[in-house]
Amino acid sequence: MCDEFTFKAQDRALNRAGLTRRQFAALGSAAVLAGCAGTATGEVESDELREEMVRITTKDGIADAFFVYPAKGSYPGVIMWPDIAGLRDAKKIMARDIAHAGYAVLVVNPYYRSAPAPVMESISEFMEEEGRKKVMGYRELLTPDAITRDASAFVTFLDSKDAVDKKRMIGSNGYCMGGPFTVRTAAAVPDRVGAAASFHGAGLVVDEPDSPHKLLAKTHASFLVAIARNDDAGDPTAKDELRKAADAAGRPAEVEVYPADHGWMVPDSPTWDPAAADKGFERMLALYAKL
């Protein structure tokens, strides 16, 4: 979760760029929207990809999500869990990159119980007090049980689509608060979810009976856990606990601290690091190649 420790790293990144949080909030949304010029809200077809906003029935209501996949053929499904700012254009950009690599990608709105996406246009809104207050209220509904129920529904949706190759396993990736959701997804439907990638994930190791690291033995998945250097500095034992849990569960796991700060994978984050993001993307594709 983005906390004051994370905000300090973001402020340092903004200072290097000569910006304040408020200036970034003003520029961030415009920059992301400019990068997504031409994005439509309905179904879009191109020679390479097809994309659409979809509605998925869950036990708790109707979830909205963004679904993008190669225009021809069937491919392994992927469930993407966004960071604290939710489903927005930056996440659609990231999903298209994965789809271009040969996957059918579902980017979910984790806040569907509270509001349709986009809850925020850019993560810059979360850096303002009003935005934080709004989204943290939505976040309280995302209990471990709720995420487990949602994950099952999202897997069922993917398996209903012709664009998804049901002979291949499903992957999942998550960012910040979405990091542990990937583990819960793998544990929710172990016979279908074969890979989970967490990027600067928050709360992977907590003092609770159902802590994500304690769920690894309930999965059949391989894992990529990419940790931000400032998250590691704040909790240096977490990576060791994750490695021990993976070894004890007999699950393949690549656990690494990246030379970048929390949020480095996300293009509308002030701590976005292109080099580290490229590495994370390539390591995720290597993980998904085994699906």
XYZ file of N, CA and C in Angstrom, residues 39-255:
651
model
N -8.204 6.260 -27.517
C -8.766 5.138 -26.781
C -10.274 5.275 -26.707
N -10.980 4.208 -27.002
C -12.436 4.239 -26.965
C -12.943 3.457 -25.772
N -14.188 3.715 -25.383
C -14.758 2.999 -24.245
C -15.518 1.758 -24.680
N -15.871 1.659 -25.953
C -16.561 0.484 -26.442
C -15.581 -0.510 -27.035
N -16.089 -1.435 -27.850
C -15.219 -2.440 -28.453
C -14.399 -1.814 -29.571
N -13.134 -2.179 -29.614
C -12.217 -1.650 -30.619
C -11.572 -2.818 -31.350
N -11.471 -2.718 -32.660
C -10.810 -3.756 -33.438
C -9.667 -3.137 -34.235
N -8.577 -3.877 -34.344
C -7.465 -3.482 -35.190
C -6.928 -4.744 -35.838
N -5.912 -4.585 -36.655
C -5.319 -5.749 -37.287
C -4.657 -6.663 -36.267
N -4.236 -6.102 -35.135
C -3.472 -6.870 -34.164
C -4.260 -7.220 -32.909
N -5.019 -6.269 -32.379
C -5.691 -6.470 -31.103
C -7.171 -6.126 -31.192
N -7.927 -6.734 -30.315
C -9.305 -6.330 -30.067
C -9.430 -5.998 -28.585
N -10.255 -5.021 -28.258
C -10.419 -4.644 -26.865
C -11.831 -4.155 -26.610
N -12.287 -4.316 -25.383
C -13.635 -3.909 -25.017
C -13.756 -3.796 -23.500
N -14.680 -2.963 -23.063
C -15.072 -2.953 -21.667
C -16.140 -4.029 -21.481
N -15.993 -4.839 -20.450
C -16.899 -5.962 -20.229
C -17.503 -5.880 -18.835
N -18.570 -6.631 -18.631
C -19.246 -6.733 -17.338
C -19.247 -8.191 -16.912
N -18.861 -8.433 -15.679
C -18.677 -9.799 -15.179
C -19.513 -9.987 -13.917
N -20.328 -11.015 -13.911
C -21.150 -11.310 -12.735
C -20.304 -11.998 -11.671
N -20.265 -11.408 -10.489
C -19.588 -12.004 -9.337
C -20.623 -12.270 -8.249
N -20.197 -12.876 -7.177
C -21.115 -13.124 -6.064
C -21.521 -11.832 -5.363
N -20.776 -10.754 -5.620
C -21.038 -9.488 -4.941
C -21.634 -8.421 -5.844
N -21.864 -8.745 -7.111
C -22.422 -7.753 -8.017
C -21.879 -7.900 -9.428
N -21.879 -6.808 -10.163
C -21.402 -6.792 -11.547
C -20.108 -5.989 -11.603
N -19.039 -6.658 -11.985
C -17.731 -6.008 -12.069
C -17.475 -5.549 -13.501
N -16.962 -4.333 -13.648
C -16.537 -3.868 -14.959
C -15.040 -4.123 -15.108
N -14.609 -4.358 -16.336
C -13.209 -4.700 -16.594
C -12.879 -4.379 -18.043
N -11.594 -4.285 -18.319
C -11.076 -4.035 -19.669
C -10.467 -5.330 -20.176
N -10.916 -5.772 -21.357
C -10.469 -7.035 -21.929
C -9.817 -6.768 -23.277
N -8.538 -7.164 -23.409
C -7.798 -6.945 -24.645
C -7.067 -8.224 -25.021
N -7.067 -8.550 -26.324
C -6.537 -9.839 -26.755
C -6.172 -9.772 -28.239
N -5.283 -10.651 -28.700
C -4.938 -10.679 -30.123
C -6.175 -10.937 -30.978
N -6.219 -10.318 -32.145
C -7.417 -10.356 -32.980
C -7.740 -11.748 -33.511
N -6.730 -12.589 -33.664
C -6.962 -13.919 -34.216
C -6.361 -14.971 -33.286
N -7.055 -16.100 -33.147
C -6.535 -17.220 -32.376
C -6.956 -17.187 -30.914
N -6.434 -18.132 -30.153
C -6.700 -18.206 -28.714
C -5.376 -18.266 -27.970
N -5.359 -17.664 -26.779
C -4.113 -17.445 -26.046
C -4.343 -17.637 -24.545
N -3.281 -17.824 -23.776
C -3.449 -17.928 -22.330
C -4.087 -16.663 -21.753
N -4.969 -16.848 -20.807
C -5.607 -15.713 -20.155
C -4.724 -15.134 -19.061
N -4.881 -13.853 -18.815
C -4.132 -13.153 -17.762
C -5.090 -12.224 -17.018
N -5.042 -12.251 -15.707
C -5.818 -11.336 -14.871
C -4.868 -10.295 -14.296
N -5.134 -9.022 -14.579
C -4.307 -7.935 -14.053
C -5.054 -7.216 -12.926
N -4.388 -7.133 -11.771
C -4.909 -6.401 -10.623
C -4.195 -5.054 -10.540
N -4.922 -3.937 -10.683
C -4.272 -2.615 -10.658
C -3.751 -2.238 -9.269
N -3.044 -1.127 -9.232
C -2.591 -0.549 -7.977
C -3.730 0.239 -7.335
N -3.401 1.041 -6.344
C -4.396 1.744 -5.541
C -5.281 2.674 -6.358
N -4.797 3.174 -7.496
C -5.583 4.107 -8.306
C -6.561 3.393 -9.232
N -6.509 2.084 -9.300
C -7.512 1.323 -10.022
C -7.330 1.252 -11.527
N -8.371 0.758 -12.193
C -8.393 0.607 -13.650
C -8.510 1.979 -14.300
N -7.534 2.301 -15.148
C -7.482 3.595 -15.815
C -6.668 3.436 -17.094
N -6.441 4.513 -17.812
C -5.760 4.418 -19.099
C -4.346 3.857 -18.980
N -3.620 4.216 -17.911
C -2.258 3.697 -17.755
C -2.265 2.178 -17.704
N -3.263 1.587 -17.044
C -3.346 0.128 -16.954
C -3.756 -0.489 -18.290
N -4.556 0.233 -19.062
C -4.915 -0.264 -20.388
C -3.685 -0.320 -21.295
N -2.835 0.699 -21.185
C -1.590 0.705 -21.956
C -0.750 -0.519 -21.599
N -0.617 -0.777 -20.308
C 0.180 -1.919 -19.854
C -0.421 -3.229 -20.340
N -1.759 -3.328 -20.317
C -2.426 -4.552 -20.760
C -2.224 -4.793 -22.249
N -2.251 -3.723 -23.031
C -2.030 -3.878 -24.478
C -0.632 -4.424 -24.760
N 0.344 -3.988 -23.989
C 1.702 -4.503 -24.175
C 1.737 -6.019 -23.949
N 1.029 -6.482 -22.913
C 0.996 -7.922 -22.633
C 0.230 -8.659 -23.723
N -0.878 -8.080 -24.177
C -1.661 -8.719 -25.242
C -0.849 -8.842 -26.521
N -0.061 -7.835 -26.836
C 0.794 -7.896 -28.022
C 1.788 -9.057 -27.928
N 2.124 -9.439 -26.707
C 3.062 -10.548 -26.520
C 2.375 -11.906 -26.637
N 1.044 -11.910 -26.822
C 0.334 -13.161 -27.049
C -0.483 -13.654 -25.876
N -1.241 -12.740 -25.240
C -2.078 -13.116 -24.098
C -3.410 -12.376 -24.171
N -4.433 -13.008 -23.601
C -5.754 -12.399 -23.491
C -5.870 -11.821 -22.085
N -5.863 -10.500 -21.977
C -5.647 -9.822 -20.696
C -6.924 -9.154 -20.188
N -7.271 -9.476 -18.962
C -8.427 -8.886 -18.293
C -7.920 -7.976 -17.177
N -8.124 -6.664 -17.333
C -7.759 -5.708 -16.283
C -9.027 -5.389 -15.502
N -9.057 -5.745 -14.247
C -10.288 -5.660 -13.473
C -10.392 -4.314 -12.758
N -11.612 -3.923 -12.465
C -11.877 -2.784 -11.586
C -12.108 -3.339 -10.187
N -11.112 -3.309 -9.313
C -11.288 -3.911 -7.993
C -12.306 -3.173 -7.133
N -12.645 -1.940 -7.531
C -13.565 -1.112 -6.745
C -14.998 -1.167 -7.263
N -15.344 -2.186 -8.044
C -16.659 -2.213 -8.671
C -17.792 -2.191 -7.654
N -17.554 -2.627 -6.437
C -18.588 -2.593 -5.401
C -18.967 -1.158 -5.042
N -18.052 -0.226 -5.313
C -18.244 1.160 -4.920
C -18.518 2.095 -6.086
N -17.845 1.884 -7.224
C -17.969 2.798 -8.361
C -17.405 2.144 -9.605
N -17.917 2.518 -10.782
C -17.341 2.012 -12.031
C -16.001 2.682 -12.305
N -15.192 2.036 -13.108
C -13.911 2.619 -13.515
C -14.145 3.679 -14.592
N -13.281 4.690 -14.624
C -12.132 4.915 -13.759
C -12.502 5.654 -12.476
N -12.082 5.128 -11.357
C -12.241 5.825 -10.086
C -11.306 7.022 -10.040
N -10.138 6.860 -10.652
C -9.169 7.937 -10.811
C -8.638 7.902 -12.234
N -8.390 9.057 -12.815
C -7.835 9.123 -14.160
C -6.346 8.816 -14.157
N -5.673 9.104 -13.039
C -4.231 8.914 -12.922
C -3.882 8.738 -11.459
N -2.754 8.083 -11.193
C -2.317 7.912 -9.815
C -1.991 9.251 -9.155
N -1.820 10.298 -9.957
C -1.567 11.621 -9.390
C -2.715 12.064 -8.490
N -3.948 11.613 -8.788
C -5.093 11.980 -7.952
C -4.976 11.391 -6.553
N -4.348 10.222 -6.447
C -4.183 9.592 -5.138
C -3.220 10.385 -4.266
N -2.382 11.168 -4.879
C -1.406 11.940 -4.124
C -2.018 13.177 -3.466
N -3.263 13.473 -3.812
C -3.990 14.561 -3.173
C -4.897 13.989 -2.076
N -5.076 14.756 -0.994
C -5.809 14.262 0.176
C -7.220 13.816 -0.169
N -7.916 14.571 -1.002
C -9.284 14.212 -1.364
C -9.341 12.868 -2.079
N -8.401 12.658 -2.981
C -8.363 11.388 -3.694
C -8.064 10.224 -2.778
N -7.145 10.397 -1.855
C -6.809 9.323 -0.914
C -8.005 8.949 -0.051
N -8.724 9.955 0.447
C -9.877 9.677 1.302
C -10.926 8.867 0.559
N -11.164 9.238 -0.701
C -12.173 8.532 -1.486
C -11.794 7.077 -1.699
N -10.593 6.851 -2.184
C -10.225 5.500 -2.589
C -9.977 4.590 -1.391
N -9.527 5.133 -0.262
C -9.287 4.280 0.893
C -10.591 3.735 1.448
N -11.675 4.481 1.285
C -12.981 3.935 1.668
C -13.372 2.758 0.796
N -13.088 2.855 -0.504
C -13.356 1.744 -1.411
C -12.467 0.547 -1.076
N -11.227 0.840 -0.709
C -10.236 -0.205 -0.436
C -10.650 -1.091 0.728
N -11.383 -0.552 1.687
C -11.772 -1.326 2.868
C -12.648 -2.525 2.518
N -13.327 -2.473 1.389
C -14.199 -3.575 0.982
C -13.429 -4.735 0.357
N -12.143 -4.519 0.066
C -11.363 -5.546 -0.620
C -10.714 -6.476 0.398
N -11.548 -7.238 1.075
C -11.076 -8.197 2.061
C -10.494 -9.424 1.363
N -9.714 -10.225 2.070
C -9.206 -11.451 1.444
C -10.315 -12.335 0.869
N -11.419 -12.464 1.583
C -12.519 -13.281 1.070
C -13.128 -12.674 -0.181
N -13.252 -11.349 -0.222
C -13.816 -10.694 -1.397
C -12.932 -10.900 -2.615
N -11.622 -10.767 -2.432
C -10.696 -10.966 -3.548
C -10.732 -12.410 -4.029
N -10.844 -13.345 -3.115
C -10.924 -14.766 -3.489
C -12.174 -15.027 -4.315
N -13.304 -14.465 -3.892
C -14.543 -14.636 -4.659
C -14.406 -14.011 -6.049
N -13.855 -12.813 -6.084
C -13.697 -12.133 -7.372
C -12.783 -12.911 -8.305
N -11.684 -13.416 -7.767
C -10.728 -14.148 -8.598
C -11.397 -15.337 -9.277
N -12.219 -16.050 -8.556
C -12.922 -17.199 -9.142
C -13.831 -16.757 -10.282
N -14.513 -15.638 -10.085
C -15.403 -15.134 -11.135
C -14.624 -14.682 -12.359
N -13.472 -14.084 -12.145
C -12.674 -13.605 -13.282
C -12.088 -14.773 -14.073
N -11.693 -15.831 -13.389
C -11.212 -17.030 -14.089
C -12.344 -17.633 -14.916
N -13.541 -17.715 -14.334
C -14.694 -18.248 -15.052
C -14.990 -17.432 -16.303
N -14.890 -16.107 -16.180
C -15.102 -15.242 -17.351
C -14.095 -15.561 -18.442
N -12.818 -15.610 -18.100
C -11.804 -15.886 -19.112
C -12.051 -17.231 -19.785
N -12.434 -18.228 -19.005
C -12.652 -19.554 -19.576
C -13.896 -19.629 -20.458
N -14.704 -18.588 -20.438
C -15.897 -18.556 -21.297
C -15.621 -17.907 -22.647
N -14.395 -17.399 -22.853
C -14.090 -16.624 -24.042
C -13.306 -17.433 -25.073
N -13.689 -17.280 -26.347
C -13.000 -17.982 -27.422
C -11.544 -17.528 -27.555
N -11.251 -16.295 -27.145
C -9.889 -15.773 -27.263
C -8.936 -16.411 -26.260
N -9.474 -17.156 -25.300
C -8.654 -17.775 -24.256
C -8.473 -19.256 -24.547
N -7.236 -19.691 -24.528
C -6.887 -21.090 -24.738
C -7.044 -21.842 -23.421
N -8.113 -22.617 -23.329
C -8.414 -23.320 -22.078
C -7.460 -24.482 -21.804
N -6.639 -24.841 -22.793
C -5.652 -25.899 -22.561
C -4.409 -25.355 -21.860
N -4.298 -24.045 -21.806
C -3.173 -23.397 -21.135
C -3.629 -22.839 -19.791
N -2.699 -22.715 -18.859
C -3.016 -22.154 -17.553
C -3.173 -20.634 -17.659
N -3.751 -20.035 -16.640
C -3.972 -18.599 -16.566
C -2.882 -17.959 -15.714
N -2.474 -16.753 -16.102
C -1.514 -15.991 -15.321
C -2.181 -14.819 -14.625
N -1.485 -14.242 -13.678
C -1.999 -13.058 -13.003
C -0.838 -12.132 -12.666
N -1.080 -10.831 -12.766
C -0.073 -9.863 -12.325
C -0.749 -8.748 -11.555
N -0.026 -8.199 -10.567
C -0.605 -7.160 -9.738
C 0.444 -6.173 -9.283
N -0.005 -4.971 -8.967
C 0.875 -3.856 -8.645
C 0.419 -3.208 -7.336
N 1.388 -2.918 -6.449
C 1.080 -2.291 -5.168
C 0.042 -3.159 -4.438
N -1.143 -2.637 -4.160
C -2.136 -3.426 -3.428
C -2.545 -4.668 -4.209
N -2.361 -4.644 -5.545
C -2.718 -5.793 -6.365
C -1.723 -6.925 -6.290
N -0.535 -6.673 -5.742
C 0.466 -7.732 -5.640
C -0.022 -8.954 -4.889
N -0.500 -8.800 -3.652
C -0.995 -9.971 -2.929
C -2.245 -10.574 -3.548
N -2.998 -9.781 -4.315
C -4.197 -10.324 -4.947
C -3.838 -11.405 -5.963
N -2.652 -11.327 -6.549
C -2.244 -12.363 -7.498
C -2.055 -13.705 -6.794
N -1.520 -13.662 -5.580
C -1.349 -14.900 -4.807
C -2.714 -15.471 -4.429
N -3.620 -14.595 -4.012
C -4.964 -15.071 -3.659
C -5.684 -15.635 -4.888
N -5.401 -15.077 -6.066
C -5.982 -15.610 -7.299
C -5.469 -17.022 -7.563
N -4.176 -17.218 -7.394
C -3.588 -18.548 -7.606
C -4.129 -19.557 -6.607
N -4.402 -19.117 -5.383
C -4.927 -20.019 -4.360
C -6.425 -20.269 -4.539
N -7.130 -19.299 -5.130
C -8.573 -19.434 -5.307
C -8.927 -20.497 -6.337
N -8.139 -20.556 -7.426
C -8.420 -21.516 -8.503
C -7.097 -22.187 -8.882
N -6.574 -23.035 -8.005
C -5.230 -23.582 -8.230
C -5.091 -24.437 -9.479
N -6.185 -25.059 -9.922
C -6.092 -25.912 -11.107
C -6.067 -25.119 -12.409
N -6.323 -23.793 -12.331
C -6.339 -22.986 -13.548
C -5.272 -21.891 -13.570
N -4.841 -21.439 -12.408
C -3.885 -20.326 -12.364
C -2.481 -20.881 -12.155
N -1.624 -20.689 -13.148
C -0.307 -21.308 -13.119
C 0.854 -20.365 -12.904
N 0.584 -19.049 -12.827
C 1.667 -18.088 -12.646
C 1.118 -16.820 -12.020
N 1.915 -16.226 -11.137
C 1.509 -14.981 -10.483
C 2.726 -14.080 -10.340
N 2.581 -12.834 -10.799
C 3.672 -11.868 -10.736
C 3.240 -10.671 -9.900
N 3.998 -10.385 -8.854
C 3.725 -9.247 -7.979
C 4.822 -8.209 -8.161
N 4.410 -6.970 -8.479
C 5.360 -5.871 -8.647
C 5.126 -4.822 -7.574
N 6.190 -4.495 -6.848
C 6.130 -3.621 -5.672
C 4.841 -3.875 -4.892
N 4.596 -5.151 -4.622
C 3.386 -5.564 -3.914
C 3.440 -5.207 -2.440
N 2.280 -4.872 -1.892
C 2.181 -4.502 -0.484
C 1.437 -5.585 0.286
N 1.915 -5.913 1.470
C 1.194 -6.856 2.308
C 1.312 -8.306 1.895
N 2.410 -8.677 1.288
C 2.611 -10.088 0.934
C 2.963 -10.932 2.153
N 3.594 -10.304 3.134
C 3.962 -11.005 4.376
C 3.400 -10.196 5.533
N 2.325 -10.701 6.135
C 1.695 -10.030 7.274
C 1.423 -11.057 8.362
N 1.188 -10.580 9.555
C 0.969 -11.456 10.701
C -0.504 -11.830 10.812
N -0.955 -12.572 9.804
C -2.336 -13.055 9.762
C -2.337 -14.508 9.290
N -3.321 -15.307 9.733
C -3.360 -16.717 9.316
C -3.430 -16.905 7.808
N -4.073 -15.949 7.117
C -4.209 -16.077 5.663
C -3.300 -15.100 4.931
N -2.155 -14.769 5.526
C -1.177 -13.937 4.832
C -0.845 -14.556 3.486
N -0.703 -13.754 2.436
C -0.425 -14.330 1.112
C 0.730 -15.321 1.102
N 1.806 -15.039 1.843
C 2.951 -15.961 1.784
C 2.623 -17.319 2.385
N 1.583 -17.383 3.221
C 1.167 -18.652 3.797
C 0.234 -19.435 2.875
N -0.160 -18.828 1.764
C -1.069 -19.482 0.820
C -0.344 -20.187 -0.316
N 0.970 -20.031 -0.403
C 1.700 -20.580 -1.546
C 1.508 -22.082 -1.680
N 1.413 -22.772 -0.559
C 1.257 -24.228 -0.596
C -0.102 -24.647 -1.152
N -1.045 -23.727 -1.205
C -2.375 -24.044 -1.728
C -2.459 -23.808 -3.236
N -1.357 -23.436 -3.843
C -1.355 -23.127 -5.273
C -0.588 -24.176 -6.067
N -0.757 -24.098 -7.382
C 0.041 -24.888 -8.322
C 0.831 -23.951 -9.231
N 1.116 -22.780 -8.741
C 1.664 -21.716 -9.576
C 3.155 -21.508 -9.362
N 3.752 -20.846 -10.344
C 5.100 -20.309 -10.221
C 4.965 -18.807 -9.970
N 5.963 -18.231 -9.286
C 5.818 -16.851 -8.830
C 7.001 -15.980 -9.225
N 6.683 -14.726 -9.492
C 7.670 -13.665 -9.643
C 7.315 -12.593 -8.624
N 8.219 -12.327 -7.699
C 7.991 -11.295 -6.682
C 9.087 -10.251 -6.852
N 8.726 -9.122 -7.457
C 9.666 -8.044 -7.724
C 9.425 -6.943 -6.697
N 10.401 -6.703 -5.849
C 10.245 -5.845 -4.678
C 10.947 -4.513 -4.905
N 10.310 -3.422 -4.538
C 10.925 -2.101 -4.649
C 11.992 -1.942 -3.568
N 13.040 -1.214 -3.894
C 14.132 -1.074 -2.946
C 13.706 -0.333 -1.683
N 12.794 0.642 -1.814
C 12.365 1.342 -0.597
C 11.392 0.504 0.225
N 10.606 -0.357 -0.422
C 9.780 -1.301 0.336
C 10.670 -2.280 1.101
N 11.734 -2.733 0.448
C 12.659 -3.657 1.107
C 13.351 -2.985 2.289
N 13.694 -1.716 2.121
C 14.330 -0.996 3.226
C 13.395 -0.885 4.424
N 12.101 -0.749 4.161
C 11.140 -0.637 5.244
C 10.805 -1.957 5.892
N 10.960 -3.071 5.168
C 10.655 -4.405 5.698
C 11.648 -5.397 5.104
N 12.883 -5.363 5.576
C 13.946 -6.162 4.942
C 13.816 -7.670 5.132
N 12.973 -8.122 6.038
C 12.828 -9.565 6.259
C 11.771 -10.197 5.353
N 10.940 -9.372 4.708
C 9.833 -9.920 3.927
C 10.320 -10.823 2.799
N 11.381 -10.403 2.091
C 11.872 -11.216 0.975
C 12.357 -12.580 1.451
N 12.964 -12.619 2.636
C 13.457 -13.891 3.171
C 12.291 -14.802 3.552
N 11.242 -14.213 4.127
C 10.059 -15.000 4.486
C 9.373 -15.548 3.236
N 9.351 -14.755 2.180
C 8.750 -15.219 0.931
C 9.546 -16.381 0.342
N 10.855 -16.253 0.345
C 11.690 -17.338 -0.181
C 11.508 -18.616 0.639
N 11.484 -18.481 1.958
C 11.308 -19.658 2.813
C 9.945 -20.294 2.586
N 8.921 -19.471 2.439
C 7.582 -20.003 2.216
C 7.488 -20.727 0.879
N 8.110 -20.164 -0.148
C 8.091 -20.811 -1.462
C 8.853 -22.134 -1.426
N 9.991 -22.143 -0.764
C 10.769 -23.380 -0.664
C 9.985 -24.448 0.098
N 9.347 -24.040 1.192
C 8.588 -24.993 2.005
C 7.394 -25.546 1.231
N 6.806 -24.720 0.371
C 5.651 -25.142 -0.416
C 6.052 -25.880 -1.682
N 7.344 -25.844 -2.016
C 7.803 -26.476 -3.239
C 7.349 -25.742 -4.491
N 7.167 -24.421 -4.360
C 6.718 -23.629 -5.500
C 7.880 -22.838 -6.087
N 8.063 -22.862 -7.399
C 9.114 -22.049 -8.025
C 8.824 -20.567 -7.794
N 9.824 -19.828 -7.356
C 9.612 -18.409 -7.076
C 10.889 -17.621 -7.329
N 10.774 -16.575 -8.122
C 11.856 -15.634 -8.358
C 11.577 -14.415 -7.490
N 12.357 -14.231 -6.440
C 12.168 -13.132 -5.498
C 13.376 -12.217 -5.606
